[in-house]
XYZ file of C-alpha atoms in Angstrom:
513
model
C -31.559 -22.320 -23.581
C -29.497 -19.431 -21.442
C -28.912 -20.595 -18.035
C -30.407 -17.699 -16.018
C -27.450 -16.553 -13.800
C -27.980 -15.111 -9.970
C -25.374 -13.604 -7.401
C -22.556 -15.453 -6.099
C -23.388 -15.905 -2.167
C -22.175 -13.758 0.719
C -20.846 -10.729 -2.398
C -23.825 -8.658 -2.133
C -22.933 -4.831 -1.489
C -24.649 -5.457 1.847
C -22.301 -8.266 2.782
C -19.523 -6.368 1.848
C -20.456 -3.339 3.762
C -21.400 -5.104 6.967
C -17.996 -6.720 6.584
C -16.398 -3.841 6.570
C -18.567 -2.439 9.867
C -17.198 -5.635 11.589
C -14.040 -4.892 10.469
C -13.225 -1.388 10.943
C -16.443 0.106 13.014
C -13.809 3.320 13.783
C -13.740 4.858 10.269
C -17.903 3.379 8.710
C -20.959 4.191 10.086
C -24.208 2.852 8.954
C -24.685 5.248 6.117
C -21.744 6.532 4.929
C -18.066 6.164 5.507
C -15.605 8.467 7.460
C -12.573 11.359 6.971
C -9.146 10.575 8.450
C -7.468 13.351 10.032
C -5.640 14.123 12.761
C -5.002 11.086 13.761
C -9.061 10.416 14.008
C -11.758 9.125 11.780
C -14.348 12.148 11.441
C -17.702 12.475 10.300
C -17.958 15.992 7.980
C -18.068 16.001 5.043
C -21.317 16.190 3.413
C -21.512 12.888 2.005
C -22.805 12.583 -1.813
C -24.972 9.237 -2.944
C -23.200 7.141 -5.298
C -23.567 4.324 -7.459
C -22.096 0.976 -8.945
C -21.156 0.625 -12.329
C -21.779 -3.006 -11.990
C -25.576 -2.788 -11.710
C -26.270 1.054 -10.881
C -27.069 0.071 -7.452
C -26.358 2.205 -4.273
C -22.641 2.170 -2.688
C -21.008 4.583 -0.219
C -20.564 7.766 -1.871
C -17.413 9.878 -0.726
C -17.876 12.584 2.183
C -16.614 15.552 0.664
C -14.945 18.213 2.654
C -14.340 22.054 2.032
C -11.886 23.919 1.559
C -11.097 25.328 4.788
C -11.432 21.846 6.198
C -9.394 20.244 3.966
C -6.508 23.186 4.712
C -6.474 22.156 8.749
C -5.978 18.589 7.601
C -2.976 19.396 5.937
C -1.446 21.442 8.877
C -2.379 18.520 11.099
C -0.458 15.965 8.880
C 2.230 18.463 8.889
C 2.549 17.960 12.694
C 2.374 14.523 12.025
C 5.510 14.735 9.827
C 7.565 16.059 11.805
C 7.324 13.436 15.008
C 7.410 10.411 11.811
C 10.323 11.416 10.167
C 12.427 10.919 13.032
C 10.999 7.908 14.425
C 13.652 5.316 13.687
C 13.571 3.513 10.362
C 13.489 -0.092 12.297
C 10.069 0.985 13.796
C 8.215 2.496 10.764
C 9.228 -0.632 9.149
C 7.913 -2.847 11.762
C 4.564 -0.341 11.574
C 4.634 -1.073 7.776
C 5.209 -4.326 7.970
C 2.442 -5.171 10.482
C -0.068 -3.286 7.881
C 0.646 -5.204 5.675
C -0.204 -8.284 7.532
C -3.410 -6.800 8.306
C -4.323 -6.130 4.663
C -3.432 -9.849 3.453
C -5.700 -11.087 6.159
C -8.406 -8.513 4.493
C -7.543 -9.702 1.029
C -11.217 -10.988 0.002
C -13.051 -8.157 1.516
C -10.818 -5.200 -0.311
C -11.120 -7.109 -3.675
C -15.062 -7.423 -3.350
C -14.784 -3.850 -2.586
C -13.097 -3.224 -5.608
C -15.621 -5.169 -7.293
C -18.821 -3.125 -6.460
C -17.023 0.324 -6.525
C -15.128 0.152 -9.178
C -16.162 -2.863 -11.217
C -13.262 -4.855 -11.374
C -13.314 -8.408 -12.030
C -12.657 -11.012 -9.337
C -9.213 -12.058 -10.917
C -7.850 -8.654 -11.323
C -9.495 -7.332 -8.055
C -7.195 -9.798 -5.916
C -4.569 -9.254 -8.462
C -4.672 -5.504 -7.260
C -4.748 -5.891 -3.573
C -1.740 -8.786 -3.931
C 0.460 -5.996 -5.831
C 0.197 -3.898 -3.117
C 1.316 -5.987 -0.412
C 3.832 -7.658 -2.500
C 4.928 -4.964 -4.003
C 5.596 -2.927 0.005
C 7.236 -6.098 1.503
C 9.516 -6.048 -1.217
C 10.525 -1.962 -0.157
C 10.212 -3.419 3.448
C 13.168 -5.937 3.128
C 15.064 -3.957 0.833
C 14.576 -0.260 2.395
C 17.935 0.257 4.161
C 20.458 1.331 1.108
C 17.489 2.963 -0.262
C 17.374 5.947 2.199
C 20.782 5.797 3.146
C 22.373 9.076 3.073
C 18.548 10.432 2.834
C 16.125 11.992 4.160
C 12.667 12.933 4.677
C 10.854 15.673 3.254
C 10.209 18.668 4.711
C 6.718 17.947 4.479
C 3.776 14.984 3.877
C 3.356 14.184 0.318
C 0.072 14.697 -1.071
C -1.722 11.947 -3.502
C -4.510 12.988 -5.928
C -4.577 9.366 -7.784
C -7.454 8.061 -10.429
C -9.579 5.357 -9.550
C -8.641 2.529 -11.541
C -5.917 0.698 -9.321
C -6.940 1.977 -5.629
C -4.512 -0.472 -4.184
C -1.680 -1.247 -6.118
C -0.830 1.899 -7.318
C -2.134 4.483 -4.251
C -1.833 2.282 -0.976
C 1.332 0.933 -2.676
C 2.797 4.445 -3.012
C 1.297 6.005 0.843
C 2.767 2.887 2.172
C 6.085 3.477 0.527
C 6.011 7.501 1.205
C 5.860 6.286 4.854
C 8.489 3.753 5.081
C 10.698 6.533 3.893
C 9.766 8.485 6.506
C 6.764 10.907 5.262
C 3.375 11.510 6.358
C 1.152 11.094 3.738
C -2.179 12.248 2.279
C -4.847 11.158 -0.106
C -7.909 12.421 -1.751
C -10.420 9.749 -2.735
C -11.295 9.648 -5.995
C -14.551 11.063 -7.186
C -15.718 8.495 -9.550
C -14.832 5.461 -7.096
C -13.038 2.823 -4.677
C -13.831 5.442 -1.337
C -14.795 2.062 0.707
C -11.726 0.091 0.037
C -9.360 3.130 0.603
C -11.047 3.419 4.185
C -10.419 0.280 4.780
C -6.584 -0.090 4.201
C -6.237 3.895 5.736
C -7.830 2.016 8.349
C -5.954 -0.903 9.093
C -2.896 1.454 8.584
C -3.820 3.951 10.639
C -3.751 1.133 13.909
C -0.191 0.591 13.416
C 0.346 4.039 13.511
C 0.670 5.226 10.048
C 0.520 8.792 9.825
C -1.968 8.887 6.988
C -4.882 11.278 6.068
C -7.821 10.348 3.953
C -10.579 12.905 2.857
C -13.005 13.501 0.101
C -13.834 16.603 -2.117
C -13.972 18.310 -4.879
C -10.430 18.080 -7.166
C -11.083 22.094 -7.677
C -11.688 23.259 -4.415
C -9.102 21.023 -2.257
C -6.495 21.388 -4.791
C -5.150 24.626 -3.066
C -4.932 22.515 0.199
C -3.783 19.567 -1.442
C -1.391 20.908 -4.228
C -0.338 24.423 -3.487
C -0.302 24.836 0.641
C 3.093 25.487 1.724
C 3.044 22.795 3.810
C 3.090 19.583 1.738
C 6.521 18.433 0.703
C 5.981 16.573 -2.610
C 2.532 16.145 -4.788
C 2.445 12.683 -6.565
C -0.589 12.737 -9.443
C -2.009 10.107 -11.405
C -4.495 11.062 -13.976
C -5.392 12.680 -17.294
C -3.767 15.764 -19.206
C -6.240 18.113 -18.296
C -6.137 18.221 -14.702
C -2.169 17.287 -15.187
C -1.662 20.136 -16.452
C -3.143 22.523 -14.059
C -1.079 20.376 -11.074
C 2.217 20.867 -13.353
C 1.429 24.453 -13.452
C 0.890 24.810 -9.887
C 3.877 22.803 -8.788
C 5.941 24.634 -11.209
C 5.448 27.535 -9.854
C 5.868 26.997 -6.815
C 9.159 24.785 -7.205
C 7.616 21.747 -5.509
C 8.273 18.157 -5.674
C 6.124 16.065 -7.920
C 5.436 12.865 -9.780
C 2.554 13.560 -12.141
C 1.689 10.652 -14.216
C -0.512 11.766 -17.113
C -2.012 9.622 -19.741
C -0.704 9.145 -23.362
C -1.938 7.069 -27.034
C 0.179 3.725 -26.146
C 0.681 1.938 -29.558
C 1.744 -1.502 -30.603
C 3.441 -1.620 -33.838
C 3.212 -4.057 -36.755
C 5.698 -3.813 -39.078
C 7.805 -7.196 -40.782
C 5.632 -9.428 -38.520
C 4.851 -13.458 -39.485
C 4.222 -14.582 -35.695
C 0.076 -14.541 -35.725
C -0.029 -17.003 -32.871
C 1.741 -15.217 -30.589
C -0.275 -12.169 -31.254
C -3.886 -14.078 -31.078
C -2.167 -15.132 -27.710
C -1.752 -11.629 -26.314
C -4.898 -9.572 -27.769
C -7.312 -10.993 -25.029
C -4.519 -10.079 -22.279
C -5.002 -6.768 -23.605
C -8.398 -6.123 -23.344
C -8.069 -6.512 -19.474
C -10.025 -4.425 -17.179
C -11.644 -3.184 -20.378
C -8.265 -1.376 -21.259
C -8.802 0.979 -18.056
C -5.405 1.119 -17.051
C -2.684 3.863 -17.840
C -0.958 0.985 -19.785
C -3.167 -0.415 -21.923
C -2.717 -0.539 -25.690
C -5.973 0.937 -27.424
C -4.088 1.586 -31.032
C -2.544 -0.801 -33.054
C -0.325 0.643 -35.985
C -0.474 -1.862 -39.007
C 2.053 -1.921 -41.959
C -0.942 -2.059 -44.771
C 0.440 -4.984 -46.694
C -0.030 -7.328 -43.298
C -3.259 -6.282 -42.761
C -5.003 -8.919 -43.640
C -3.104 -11.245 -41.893
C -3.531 -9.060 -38.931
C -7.250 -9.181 -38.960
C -6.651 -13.308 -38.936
C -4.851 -13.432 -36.306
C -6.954 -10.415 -34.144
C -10.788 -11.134 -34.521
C -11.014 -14.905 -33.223
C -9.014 -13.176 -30.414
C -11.739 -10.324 -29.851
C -14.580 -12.355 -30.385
C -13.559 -14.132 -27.275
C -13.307 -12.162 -24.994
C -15.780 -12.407 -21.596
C -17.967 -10.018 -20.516
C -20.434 -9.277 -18.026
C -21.497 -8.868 -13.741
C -17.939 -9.854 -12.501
C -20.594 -11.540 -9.643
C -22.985 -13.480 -11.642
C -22.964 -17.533 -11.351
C -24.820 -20.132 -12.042
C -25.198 -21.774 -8.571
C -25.157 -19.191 -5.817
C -21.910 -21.398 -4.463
C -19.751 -21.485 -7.617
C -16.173 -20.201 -8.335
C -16.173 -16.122 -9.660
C -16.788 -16.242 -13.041
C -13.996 -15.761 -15.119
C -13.927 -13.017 -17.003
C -12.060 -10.496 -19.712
C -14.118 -7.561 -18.083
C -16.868 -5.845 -16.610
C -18.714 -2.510 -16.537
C -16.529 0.767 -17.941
C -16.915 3.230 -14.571
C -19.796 4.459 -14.789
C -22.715 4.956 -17.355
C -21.624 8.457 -18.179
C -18.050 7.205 -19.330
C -20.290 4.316 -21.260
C -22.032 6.958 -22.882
C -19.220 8.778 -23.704
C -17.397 6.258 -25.045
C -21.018 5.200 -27.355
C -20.914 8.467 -28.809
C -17.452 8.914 -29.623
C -17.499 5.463 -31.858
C -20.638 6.801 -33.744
C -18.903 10.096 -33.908
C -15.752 8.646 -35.439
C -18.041 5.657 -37.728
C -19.861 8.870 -39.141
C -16.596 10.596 -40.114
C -15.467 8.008 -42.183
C -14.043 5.505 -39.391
C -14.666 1.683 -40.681
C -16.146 -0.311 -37.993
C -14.275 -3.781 -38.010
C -15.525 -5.679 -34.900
C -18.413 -4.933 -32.290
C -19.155 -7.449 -29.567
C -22.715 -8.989 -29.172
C -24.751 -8.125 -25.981
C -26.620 -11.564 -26.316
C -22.656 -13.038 -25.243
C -22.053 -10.826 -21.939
C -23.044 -12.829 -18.422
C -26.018 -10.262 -16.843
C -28.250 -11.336 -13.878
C -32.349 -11.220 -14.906
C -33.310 -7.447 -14.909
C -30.309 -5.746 -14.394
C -29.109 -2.349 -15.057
C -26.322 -2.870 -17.603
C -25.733 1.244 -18.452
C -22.210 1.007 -17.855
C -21.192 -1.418 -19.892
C -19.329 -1.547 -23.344
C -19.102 -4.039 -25.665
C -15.650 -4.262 -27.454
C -15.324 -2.009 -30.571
C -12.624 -1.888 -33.362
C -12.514 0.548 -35.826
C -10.187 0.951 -38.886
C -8.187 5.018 -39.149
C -10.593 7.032 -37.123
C -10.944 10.402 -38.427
C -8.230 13.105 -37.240
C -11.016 15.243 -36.199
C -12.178 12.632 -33.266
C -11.085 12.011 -30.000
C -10.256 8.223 -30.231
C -7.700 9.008 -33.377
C -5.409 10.991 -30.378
C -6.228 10.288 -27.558
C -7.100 7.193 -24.717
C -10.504 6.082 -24.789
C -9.918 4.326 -21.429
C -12.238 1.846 -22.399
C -12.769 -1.374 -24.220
C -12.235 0.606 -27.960
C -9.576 -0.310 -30.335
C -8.294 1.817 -32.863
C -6.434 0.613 -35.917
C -4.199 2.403 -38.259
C -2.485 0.947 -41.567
C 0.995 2.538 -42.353
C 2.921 2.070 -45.729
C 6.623 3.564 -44.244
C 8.720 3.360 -41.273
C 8.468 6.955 -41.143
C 4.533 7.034 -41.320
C 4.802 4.122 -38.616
C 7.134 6.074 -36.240
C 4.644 9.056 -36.824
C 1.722 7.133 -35.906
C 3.157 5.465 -32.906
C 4.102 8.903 -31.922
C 0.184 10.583 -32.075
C 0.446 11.861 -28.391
C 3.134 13.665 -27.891
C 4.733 10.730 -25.380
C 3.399 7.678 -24.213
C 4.169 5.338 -21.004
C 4.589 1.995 -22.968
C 4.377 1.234 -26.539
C 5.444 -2.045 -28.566
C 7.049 -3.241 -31.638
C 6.548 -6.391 -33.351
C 8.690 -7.127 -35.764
C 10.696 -10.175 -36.583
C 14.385 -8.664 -37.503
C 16.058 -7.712 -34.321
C 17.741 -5.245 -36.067
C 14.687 -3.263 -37.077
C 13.550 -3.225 -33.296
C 16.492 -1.761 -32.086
C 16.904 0.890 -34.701
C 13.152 1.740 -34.478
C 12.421 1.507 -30.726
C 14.644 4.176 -29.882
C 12.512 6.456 -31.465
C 9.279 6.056 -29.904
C 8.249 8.153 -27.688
C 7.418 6.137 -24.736
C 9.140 5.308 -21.801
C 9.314 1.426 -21.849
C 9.101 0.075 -25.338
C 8.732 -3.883 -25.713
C 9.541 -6.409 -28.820
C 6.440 -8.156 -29.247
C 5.250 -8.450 -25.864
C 3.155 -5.288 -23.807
C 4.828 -3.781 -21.411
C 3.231 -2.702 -17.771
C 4.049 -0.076 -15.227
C 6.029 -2.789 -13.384
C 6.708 -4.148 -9.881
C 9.336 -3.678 -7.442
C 12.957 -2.819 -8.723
C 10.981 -2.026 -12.343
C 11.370 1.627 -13.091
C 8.683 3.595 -14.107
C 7.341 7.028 -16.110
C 6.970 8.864 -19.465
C 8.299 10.851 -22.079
C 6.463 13.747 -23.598
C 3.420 15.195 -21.928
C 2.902 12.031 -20.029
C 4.838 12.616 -17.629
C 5.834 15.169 -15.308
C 8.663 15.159 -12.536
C 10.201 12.682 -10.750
C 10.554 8.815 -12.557
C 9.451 6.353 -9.732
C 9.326 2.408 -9.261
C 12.419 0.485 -7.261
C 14.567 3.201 -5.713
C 13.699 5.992 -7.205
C 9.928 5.784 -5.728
C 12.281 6.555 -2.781
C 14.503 9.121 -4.061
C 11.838 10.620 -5.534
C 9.760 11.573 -1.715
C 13.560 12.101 0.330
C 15.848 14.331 -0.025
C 19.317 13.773 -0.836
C 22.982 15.570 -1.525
C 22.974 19.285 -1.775
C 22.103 20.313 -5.786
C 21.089 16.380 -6.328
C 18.909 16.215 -10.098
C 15.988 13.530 -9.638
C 15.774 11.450 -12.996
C 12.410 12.687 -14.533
C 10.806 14.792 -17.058
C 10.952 18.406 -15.390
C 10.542 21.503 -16.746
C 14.184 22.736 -17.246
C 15.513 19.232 -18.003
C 15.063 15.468 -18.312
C 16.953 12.876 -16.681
C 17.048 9.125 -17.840
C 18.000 6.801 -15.048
């Protein structure tokens, strides 16, 4: 008999939120939490009701400004600016330094955020606070040459970031914009992790970060936030669509920017006999229910392995875990361990439903689907976000998930007979961020790697967006502007030399570091 699971004590949403109360009573209220601005925590906004995708119960929704409010933010951070970027680089790293101090002490309390707002699992919920601090100290002690010779922008950089990695990829970067001397702005994303960004703009904002936090609709704050004259560099993490309408608008206006778009990562199969080592790595994979920028939704297949591909694959697949990253046995054990949780919200989960039936009814061969009777749910709940792990074999060029991302726990699969036919597959996108090759012969990975189209291309093993001195972007439409990660994160929001060419993907060239 099923042991019937319950909630792991003191990680209710109602903990969590009068944790955060305790913690930083200047930017939550009761109901709802606050705008950063100015240099104060401010309650406009009209604040919209949201949900978690863990159990479709009520979180803090974000308090979304207008327009015109969102403009005299931006001319306040300006002011900002221009008093930061000449305080000496000793004390903004002492500022940064002491933030960081304050955010390892919150550790727990921004993971469990992350939990309820954006359904991460435990592991991968500390994982993504822990590469954010780790990932600043390293700028902290290593800063100096970086912005030697440098300097600040002539205005804050603006962030308009997904929702998926709150921490290490948006606090990392504000932190970092600061350190090199910027103010810096945020928009919260709509679909989640509002709480936990309050929190660390919070504990920031004490040491005297000059950071501004607000809420609102993409459309109508993007002519604050992307086109006022005042912000020095716009930094973008998201998908093609609303890329491309940011690339447009910094274009034109001849603005610094680091957009980071999505793209069809692929792992190749071609000459392959090590099974193990793949059966090893497929449940890696499937982390965070491949929501992440690099995950690897398509694997390429030369046709004449595939059966020993499906081998070594399914007993992988099949165990993968799944369920409330909260639920436990006894109300006092460890957090479960798990593979996954919920998708982001129901919506995606439906959207996600109906492009696997869409693609199954074209002709796409359905190879794996996970069992609901194996996930970890507490009695009763609401389990609309969730998605079981799909595979399916050469989805139909007419759907979405032959492309395109899912960004969600949906594998693709596609059998090639040629290198040529395995080069065009990897290639489906139009540029990727990471892509693999596994192959046996050395020889055949480094005369086929070179022509992928991804920026960071690994032999056998996936490949992430990287830590510390680990550069980062994309090729293609997957990226746009400046190349970030180690020094050029700096470079990338300073200025340097007279007529100095930023390695990136711009419109009238591309630079390789």
């Amino acid at each position: 008999m099923a042991t019937t699971l319950t909630l792991k004590s003191g990680t209710a949403w109602a903990d969590a939120w009068q944790r955060c109360l305790t913690a930083a009573p200047e930017a939550f209220r009761d109901d709802r939490v606050l705008n950063l601005w100015h240099a104060g925590w401010r309650a406009d906004g009209r604040a919209l009701p949201a949900t978690s995708p863990v159990d479709g119960g009520p979180v803090a929704g974000p308090p979304r400004l207008d327009a015109a409010t969102a403009h005299r933010a931006v001319r306040a951070s300006l002011d900002q600016h221009r008093a930061w970027r000449h305080l000496p680089l000793a004390e903004r790293r002492a500022r940064v330094a002491a933030t960081l101090d304050a955010l390892a002490q919150h550790r727990e309390l921004l993971a469990l955020l992350l939990v309820w707002e954006i359904g991460k699992p435990w592991r991968l919920a500390l994982a993504d606070v822990d590469r954010a601090v780790d990932g600043v100290r390293w700028y902290v002690d290593g800063i100096e040459p970086m912005v030697r010779d440098r300097a600040p922008l002539e205005g804050p950089v603006s962030n308009v970031a997904s929702w998926n990695y709150p921490m290490s990829v948006l606090v990392h970067a504000m932190l970092v914009q600061a350190l090199a001397g910027n103010a810096v702005i945020a928009k919260t994303p709509t679909d989640g992790g509002v709480a936990c960004l309050t929190l660390a703009c919070a504990l920031a904002a004490r040491e005297g970060i000059p950071l501004t936090l607000v809420s609102g609709s993409g459309g109508e704050l993007s002519e604050a936030l992307v086109r006022a004259p005042e912000i020095g560099c716009v930094s973008f993490v998201g998908g093609r669509d609303t890329g491309a309408a940011v690339a447009t608008a910094v274009a034109d206006l001849g603005k610094r920017h680091v957009l980071e778009q999505e793209g069809l990562n692929t792992w190749g199969i071609w000459n392959y006999t090590d099974w193990d080592a793949l059966t090893a790595v497929v449940p890696k994979l499937f982390d965070y229910g491949k929501q992440r920028c690099t995950a690897y939704p398509r694997f390429v297949v030369q046709r004449e392995l595939f059966d020993a591909f499906l081998t070594a694959y399914l007993p992988a697949v099949r165990s993968l875990r799944i369920g409330h990253p909260l639920a436990v046995e006894k109300r006092d054990d460890p957090h479960p361990a798990l593979d996954f949780g919920p998708v982001i919200n129901a919506a995606k989960a439906k959207e996600l439903h109906d492009q696997v039936a869409e693609a199954v009814d074209r002709g796409a061969v359905p190879l794996y689907r996970g069992q609901w009777s194996d996930a970890r749910f507490l009695p009763g709940q609401d389990t609309a976000a969730y998605v079981q792990p799909v595979t399916l074999l050469n989805p139909p060029p007419s759907s979405p998930l032959h492309h395109a991302e899912p960004f969600g726990p949906v594998d693709t699969i596609v059998l090639v007979d040629t290198e040529a036919e395995l080069l065009a597959a990897m290639n489906a996108s139009n540029g990727a961020l990471v892509a693999t090759l596994s192959t046996d012969d050395p020889a055949t990975f480094a005369r086929l790697a070179p022509q992928i189209r991804a920026f960071k291309v690994g032999r056998g093993t996936p490949r992430s967006r990287g830590d510390r001195d680990e550069l980062f972007g994309g090729f293609g439409a997957s990226w746009r502007g400046a190349f970030v990660g180690g020094e050029l994160l700096v470079r990338a929001v300073t200025r340097g030399p007279q007529g100095e060419r930023l390695p990136g993907n711009f419109p009238d060239y591309q630079l390789l570091p």
